[in-house]
CSV table of C-alpha atoms in Angstrom, one decimal:
chain,number,residue,atom,x,y,z
C,1,MET,CA,-86.4,-60.4,9.5
C,2,ARG,CA,-89.4,-61.3,11.3
C,3,ILE,CA,-92.4,-60.8,9.0
C,4,HIS,CA,-95.3,-60.2,11.7
C,5,LYS,CA,-99.2,-61.2,9.9
C,6,LEU,CA,-101.9,-59.0,11.0
C,7,SER,CA,-104.9,-60.5,13.0
C,8,SER,CA,-107.9,-58.5,11.8
C,9,THR,CA,-107.1,-58.4,7.6
C,10,ASP,CA,-105.1,-60.5,5.6
C,11,ALA,CA,-101.8,-57.8,5.7
C,12,PHE,CA,-97.7,-58.0,7.2
C,13,VAL,CA,-95.2,-56.2,8.2
C,14,ALA,CA,-91.7,-57.6,7.9
C,15,PHE,CA,-89.4,-56.0,10.2
C,16,ASP,CA,-85.7,-56.3,10.1
C,17,LEU,CA,-84.2,-56.1,12.7
C,18,ASP,CA,-86.9,-57.4,15.2
C,19,ASP,CA,-85.8,-54.5,18.3
C,20,ALA,CA,-85.4,-51.9,17.2
C,21,PRO,CA,-87.4,-49.1,16.1
C,22,SER,CA,-88.7,-49.5,12.3
C,23,VAL,CA,-89.7,-46.7,9.6
C,24,GLY,CA,-90.8,-48.5,6.0
C,25,VAL,CA,-93.2,-47.7,3.1
C,26,THR,CA,-96.6,-49.1,3.2
C,27,ARG,CA,-98.1,-50.9,-0.1
C,28,LEU,CA,-101.3,-52.4,-1.5
C,29,ALA,CA,-102.3,-55.2,-4.2
C,30,ARG,CA,-103.5,-58.1,-4.5
C,31,LYS,CA,-100.5,-59.6,-3.8
C,32,VAL,CA,-97.6,-57.9,-2.0
C,33,LEU,CA,-94.5,-60.2,-2.1
C,34,THR,CA,-92.6,-60.4,1.4
C,35,ASP,CA,-89.8,-60.9,-0.8
C,36,GLY,CA,-90.0,-57.1,-1.6
C,37,ALA,CA,-90.9,-56.7,1.4
C,38,GLU,CA,-87.4,-57.6,2.8
C,39,LEU,CA,-85.8,-55.8,0.3
C,40,LEU,CA,-87.3,-53.0,1.1
C,41,ALA,CA,-86.5,-52.8,4.9
C,42,ARG,CA,-82.5,-53.9,4.7
C,43,SER,CA,-82.5,-50.4,2.2
C,44,THR,CA,-83.7,-48.8,5.2
C,45,THR,CA,-81.5,-50.7,8.2
C,46,TYR,CA,-78.3,-50.2,6.3
C,47,ALA,CA,-79.3,-46.1,5.8
C,48,PHE,CA,-79.4,-45.7,9.1
C,49,ALA,CA,-76.4,-47.4,10.1
C,50,SER,CA,-74.2,-45.6,7.3
C,51,PHE,CA,-74.7,-42.4,9.5
C,52,GLY,CA,-74.6,-43.9,13.1
C,53,ILE,CA,-79.0,-44.0,13.7
C,54,GLN,CA,-80.2,-47.6,16.1
C,55,MET,CA,-83.1,-48.0,14.1
C,56,GLY,CA,-84.3,-50.4,11.2
C,57,GLY,CA,-85.8,-50.4,8.7
C,58,GLY,CA,-89.6,-52.4,8.1
C,59,SER,CA,-91.8,-52.3,5.1
C,60,ALA,CA,-95.6,-53.6,4.9
C,61,GLY,CA,-98.2,-54.8,2.7
C,62,ILE,CA,-101.9,-55.3,2.7
C,63,ASN,CA,-103.6,-58.2,0.6
C,64,ALA,CA,-107.0,-56.4,-1.6
C,65,GLU,CA,-108.0,-55.2,-4.0
C,66,GLY,CA,-111.8,-54.2,-5.2
C,67,ASP,CA,-114.6,-53.6,-2.5
C,68,ASP,CA,-111.9,-55.4,-0.2
C,69,ARG,CA,-109.7,-52.9,-0.1
C,70,ASP,CA,-110.5,-49.9,1.9
C,71,PRO,CA,-111.8,-52.5,4.0
C,72,ALA,CA,-108.8,-53.9,4.5
C,73,VAL,CA,-106.6,-50.9,5.0
C,74,ALA,CA,-109.2,-49.6,7.8
C,75,ALA,CA,-107.8,-53.0,9.7
C,76,PHE,CA,-104.5,-52.3,9.0
C,77,VAL,CA,-104.5,-48.9,10.5
C,78,GLU,CA,-106.5,-49.9,13.4
C,79,GLU,CA,-103.9,-52.8,13.9
C,80,MET,CA,-101.3,-50.7,13.8
C,81,ARG,CA,-102.2,-47.6,15.4
C,82,SER,CA,-100.7,-49.3,18.9
C,83,ALA,CA,-97.2,-49.6,17.2
C,84,VAL,CA,-97.1,-45.8,16.6
C,85,ALA,CA,-98.0,-44.5,19.1
C,86,GLU,CA,-95.8,-46.9,21.0
C,87,GLY,CA,-92.9,-45.6,19.2
C,88,ARG,CA,-92.4,-48.8,17.8
C,89,TRP,CA,-93.0,-48.5,13.8
C,90,VAL,CA,-93.9,-45.1,11.5
C,91,THR,CA,-94.8,-46.0,7.4
C,92,ASP,CA,-95.7,-43.9,4.8
C,93,PRO,CA,-97.7,-44.7,1.4
C,94,ALA,CA,-96.1,-46.5,-1.7
C,95,LEU,CA,-97.3,-48.4,-4.4
C,96,GLY,CA,-101.9,-48.5,-3.9
C,97,LEU,CA,-102.4,-46.3,-1.2
C,98,SER,CA,-102.6,-42.4,-0.6
C,99,GLU,CA,-102.4,-39.7,2.5
C,100,ALA,CA,-106.0,-40.5,3.0
C,101,ASP,CA,-105.1,-44.0,3.0
C,102,LEU,CA,-102.9,-43.2,5.9
C,103,ALA,CA,-104.0,-40.2,7.9
C,104,PRO,CA,-105.2,-41.9,11.2
C,105,LEU,CA,-101.7,-43.0,12.0
C,106,ARG,CA,-100.0,-39.7,11.3
C,107,ILE,CA,-102.2,-38.9,14.6
C,108,ASP,CA,-99.0,-40.7,17.3
C,109,ASP,CA,-96.7,-40.1,14.5
C,110,ARG,CA,-93.5,-38.1,16.3
C,111,ARG,CA,-91.7,-36.9,12.5
C,112,PRO,CA,-92.1,-33.8,11.1
C,113,SER,CA,-95.2,-33.7,9.8
C,114,GLU,CA,-94.0,-31.5,6.5
C,115,LEU,CA,-92.8,-34.3,5.2
C,116,TRP,CA,-95.7,-35.7,4.4
C,117,THR,CA,-97.9,-32.2,4.1
C,118,ASP,CA,-95.5,-30.1,1.4
C,119,GLY,CA,-93.6,-33.0,-0.1
C,120,LEU,CA,-90.4,-32.3,1.2
C,121,ALA,CA,-90.0,-35.6,1.6
C,122,ASP,CA,-90.1,-36.4,-2.6
C,123,THR,CA,-87.9,-32.9,-2.4
C,124,LEU,CA,-85.0,-34.0,0.5
C,125,THR,CA,-84.9,-37.3,-2.1
C,126,ALA,CA,-83.7,-35.4,-4.8
C,127,GLN,CA,-81.9,-33.0,-3.3
C,128,GLY,CA,-79.9,-36.0,-1.5
C,129,ALA,CA,-79.8,-37.8,-4.7
C,130,VAL,CA,-78.1,-35.1,-6.5
C,131,ALA,CA,-75.8,-34.1,-4.1
C,132,ALA,CA,-74.3,-38.0,-3.9
C,133,ALA,CA,-73.6,-37.6,-7.5
C,134,GLY,CA,-72.2,-34.4,-7.1
C,135,ALA,CA,-70.3,-35.9,-5.0
C,136,VAL,CA,-68.4,-38.4,-7.0
C,137,ARG,CA,-67.6,-36.3,-9.6
C,138,GLU,CA,-64.7,-34.3,-9.5
C,139,GLY,CA,-65.6,-30.4,-9.5
C,140,GLY,CA,-69.7,-31.6,-9.2
C,141,LEU,CA,-72.2,-31.5,-12.1
C,142,THR,CA,-71.3,-28.4,-13.0
C,143,GLY,CA,-71.7,-28.4,-17.1
C,144,ALA,CA,-72.2,-32.8,-16.2
C,145,THR,CA,-75.2,-33.8,-18.4
C,146,CYS,CA,-77.9,-36.1,-16.5
C,147,ALA,CA,-80.3,-38.6,-18.4
C,148,PHE,CA,-83.2,-40.3,-16.5
C,149,VAL,CA,-85.0,-43.1,-15.9
C,150,GLY,CA,-88.9,-43.2,-14.4
C,151,LYS,CA,-91.7,-41.3,-13.9
C,152,GLY,CA,-92.7,-39.6,-10.6
C,153,PRO,CA,-92.7,-36.2,-8.4
C,154,VAL,CA,-89.4,-37.1,-7.4
C,155,VAL,CA,-88.0,-37.4,-10.9
C,156,GLU,CA,-88.9,-34.2,-11.2
C,157,ALA,CA,-87.5,-32.9,-8.1
C,158,ALA,CA,-84.3,-34.5,-8.9
C,159,ARG,CA,-84.4,-33.1,-12.8
C,160,ALA,CA,-84.9,-29.9,-10.7
C,161,ALA,CA,-82.4,-29.8,-8.5
C,162,VAL,CA,-79.7,-30.9,-12.0
C,163,GLU,CA,-80.2,-27.7,-13.5
C,164,ALA,CA,-80.1,-25.9,-9.9
C,165,ALA,CA,-76.8,-27.7,-9.3
C,166,GLY,CA,-75.1,-26.0,-12.6
C,167,GLY,CA,-76.1,-29.3,-14.6
C,168,THR,CA,-78.1,-30.7,-17.8
C,169,VAL,CA,-81.4,-32.3,-17.8
C,170,ALA,CA,-80.8,-35.0,-21.6
C,171,ASP,CA,-83.3,-35.7,-24.1
C,172,GLY,CA,-84.1,-39.1,-23.7
C,173,ASP,CA,-86.2,-41.8,-20.9
C,174,SER,CA,-83.6,-44.4,-21.5
C,175,PRO,CA,-80.6,-46.4,-19.9
C,176,ALA,CA,-78.6,-45.8,-23.4
C,177,THR,CA,-79.1,-41.7,-23.1
C,178,GLU,CA,-75.5,-39.7,-23.5
C,179,ALA,CA,-75.0,-38.4,-20.0
C,180,ASP,CA,-72.5,-38.4,-17.1
C,181,VAL,CA,-75.3,-39.5,-15.1
C,182,LEU,CA,-77.9,-41.8,-14.7
C,183,PHE,CA,-80.5,-41.5,-12.1
C,184,VAL,CA,-83.2,-44.8,-11.8
C,185,ALA,CA,-86.4,-44.7,-10.4
C,186,GLY,CA,-88.7,-47.0,-10.1
C,187,LYS,CA,-89.3,-50.5,-8.3
C,188,SER,CA,-87.2,-52.7,-6.7
C,189,GLY,CA,-85.2,-54.6,-9.8
C,190,VAL,CA,-86.1,-52.4,-12.6
C,191,LEU,CA,-82.3,-51.8,-13.6
C,192,ASP,CA,-81.6,-55.6,-14.4
C,193,HIS,CA,-78.3,-57.1,-16.1
C,194,GLU,CA,-79.8,-56.8,-19.5
C,195,VAL,CA,-79.8,-53.1,-19.4
C,196,VAL,CA,-76.2,-52.8,-18.5
C,197,PRO,CA,-74.8,-52.9,-21.7
C,198,ASP,CA,-76.3,-49.7,-22.7
C,199,ILE,CA,-75.8,-47.4,-19.8
C,200,ALA,CA,-73.7,-44.7,-21.4
C,201,ALA,CA,-73.8,-43.1,-18.5
C,202,GLY,CA,-70.5,-43.4,-16.2
C,203,VAL,CA,-72.3,-42.7,-12.7
C,204,VAL,CA,-75.5,-44.5,-11.2
C,205,VAL,CA,-77.7,-42.7,-9.0
C,206,PRO,CA,-80.7,-44.5,-7.4
C,207,LEU,CA,-83.8,-41.6,-6.2
C,208,THR,CA,-85.9,-44.9,-5.4
C,209,PRO,CA,-85.2,-47.8,-3.4
C,210,VAL,CA,-83.0,-51.1,-4.4
C,211,PRO,CA,-84.0,-50.5,-7.9
C,212,VAL,CA,-80.3,-52.6,-9.5
C,213,THR,CA,-80.0,-55.8,-9.2
C,214,ALA,CA,-77.0,-57.3,-7.6
C,215,ARG,CA,-76.2,-58.9,-10.8
C,216,ALA,CA,-76.8,-55.3,-12.7
C,217,HIS,CA,-74.3,-54.0,-9.7
C,218,ALA,CA,-72.1,-57.2,-10.5
C,219,GLU,CA,-72.3,-55.5,-14.3
C,220,LEU,CA,-71.7,-52.4,-13.2
C,221,THR,CA,-68.6,-52.1,-11.2
C,222,LYS,CA,-67.0,-54.9,-14.4
C,223,ALA,CA,-67.9,-52.2,-17.1
C,224,GLY,CA,-66.3,-49.7,-14.7
C,225,LYS,CA,-69.0,-47.9,-13.9
C,226,VAL,CA,-69.9,-45.7,-10.5
C,227,HIS,CA,-72.8,-47.6,-8.5
C,228,VAL,CA,-74.5,-44.9,-5.7
C,229,PRO,CA,-75.7,-46.9,-3.3
C,230,ASP,CA,-79.7,-46.1,-3.0
C,231,PHE,CA,-79.4,-46.8,1.3
C,232,LEU,CA,-77.4,-43.2,0.7
C,233,SER,CA,-78.5,-41.8,-1.9
C,234,THR,CA,-82.0,-41.7,-0.7
C,235,ALA,CA,-81.1,-41.1,3.1
C,236,ALA,CA,-82.0,-38.2,2.8
C,237,PRO,CA,-85.8,-37.9,4.3
C,238,LEU,CA,-84.7,-40.2,7.2
C,239,LEU,CA,-82.5,-38.1,8.7
C,240,HIS,CA,-84.5,-34.9,8.5
C,241,ALA,CA,-86.9,-37.1,10.8
C,242,HIS,CA,-84.5,-39.0,12.9
C,243,GLY,CA,-80.9,-38.4,12.2
C,244,ASP,CA,-81.4,-35.5,15.9
C,245,ASP,CA,-77.2,-34.5,15.1
C,246,VAL,CA,-77.5,-33.7,11.7
C,247,ALA,CA,-78.5,-30.3,10.8
C,248,ASP,CA,-78.2,-30.2,7.3
C,249,PRO,CA,-79.5,-33.8,5.3
C,250,VAL,CA,-78.9,-33.0,1.5
C,251,THR,CA,-75.0,-31.9,3.1
C,252,ALA,CA,-74.6,-35.3,5.3
C,253,VAL,CA,-75.4,-37.1,2.3
C,254,ALA,CA,-73.0,-35.4,0.0
C,255,ASP,CA,-70.5,-35.7,2.6
C,256,LYS,CA,-70.8,-39.4,3.0
C,257,VAL,CA,-70.7,-39.8,-0.2
C,258,ALA,CA,-67.6,-37.7,-1.1
C,259,GLY,CA,-65.6,-39.9,1.5
C,260,LEU,CA,-66.3,-43.0,0.2
C,261,ALA,CA,-65.7,-41.3,-3.7
C,262,SER,CA,-62.1,-42.4,-3.6
C,263,HIS,CA,-63.4,-46.6,-3.5
C,264,GLY,CA,-64.3,-45.9,-7.3
C,265,THR,CA,-66.2,-48.2,-8.5
C,266,GLY,CA,-66.1,-50.1,-5.3
C,267,LEU,CA,-67.6,-47.8,-3.5
C,268,TRP,CA,-71.1,-49.3,-3.6
C,269,LEU,CA,-69.0,-52.4,-1.4
C,270,ALA,CA,-67.3,-49.4,0.9
C,271,ALA,CA,-70.8,-48.1,1.9
C,272,VAL,CA,-71.8,-51.6,2.4
C,273,GLU,CA,-69.0,-52.7,4.3
C,274,GLU,CA,-69.2,-49.6,6.7
C,275,ALA,CA,-72.6,-50.1,7.6
C,276,GLU,CA,-72.1,-53.1,8.4
C,277,ALA,CA,-69.1,-52.4,10.8
C,278,PHE,CA,-71.6,-50.1,12.9
C,279,LEU,CA,-74.5,-53.3,12.6
C,280,ARG,CA,-71.5,-54.8,14.8
C,281,THR,CA,-71.2,-52.1,17.2
C,282,TRP,CA,-74.5,-53.1,18.6
C,283,ARG,CA,-76.3,-55.8,17.0
C,284,ASP,CA,-75.2,-59.3,17.5
C,285,GLU,CA,-75.4,-60.7,14.5
C,286,LEU,CA,-75.8,-58.7,11.2
C,287,PRO,CA,-78.6,-58.8,8.7
C,288,PHE,CA,-78.3,-61.9,6.1
C,289,GLY,CA,-78.3,-61.0,2.4
C,290,ARG,CA,-76.8,-56.7,1.4
C,291,PRO,CA,-79.4,-54.6,0.0
C,292,LEU,CA,-80.1,-55.4,-3.7
C,293,ALA,CA,-82.6,-56.5,-5.6
């Protein structure tokens, strides 16, 4: 993992694979921690590897607030424009930023513009996560009850996708809500080990990157619950943009998860090992650390 510090403002980009084209979000706050950026970058790296794509994850942080915000964003955009133009880096706004803030970087962004102009990224993420959940359960989501933790456009899109798949959205927004599947959205590590005993669902599916901590994953496995990796459940937008051989990114996510479903509670580890096997085909060494908060 290389942390590239910008010279024009207090900002950085965490590049997981230094010599590979990189994709990831940019966040703005008074202090964006590099540890969180590294986690987000690692998740994207494993998503690409899971589908045989030789690219890496990245994540940027802009440290600013108040009157310093707009000048800091402008400086970040100006300094990173060459990386986008050269195909070394593309990014999307996350915490503290809007699409308008990063609009100048879209000029040279080679991805399909509907990802950010039409909200397609949220739709694909939601549909991919719901398809992943259906791939784990025998018979899909028909008749299944699904609970949600978190808020935002991707959660609303996932609720609609669940109903379209024949499932029912449960009342309540806590991990303890009675359900077959629990969809989780929120910041990195929002689902920790203290929450696991309350989870009623047998399947946990992330809607955002790395919401599950390492200890929570261990407790989920011990409790006999299937944890679908976030780097699979949220991969559909990446496949739409970068999967040249992928005709339908949502189906690709479902097929990948279905192929691992026989591992049961070992699904997460099996997916990690499969991603790492691909990384070894073109990297001298694996990135240090697996994608868990």
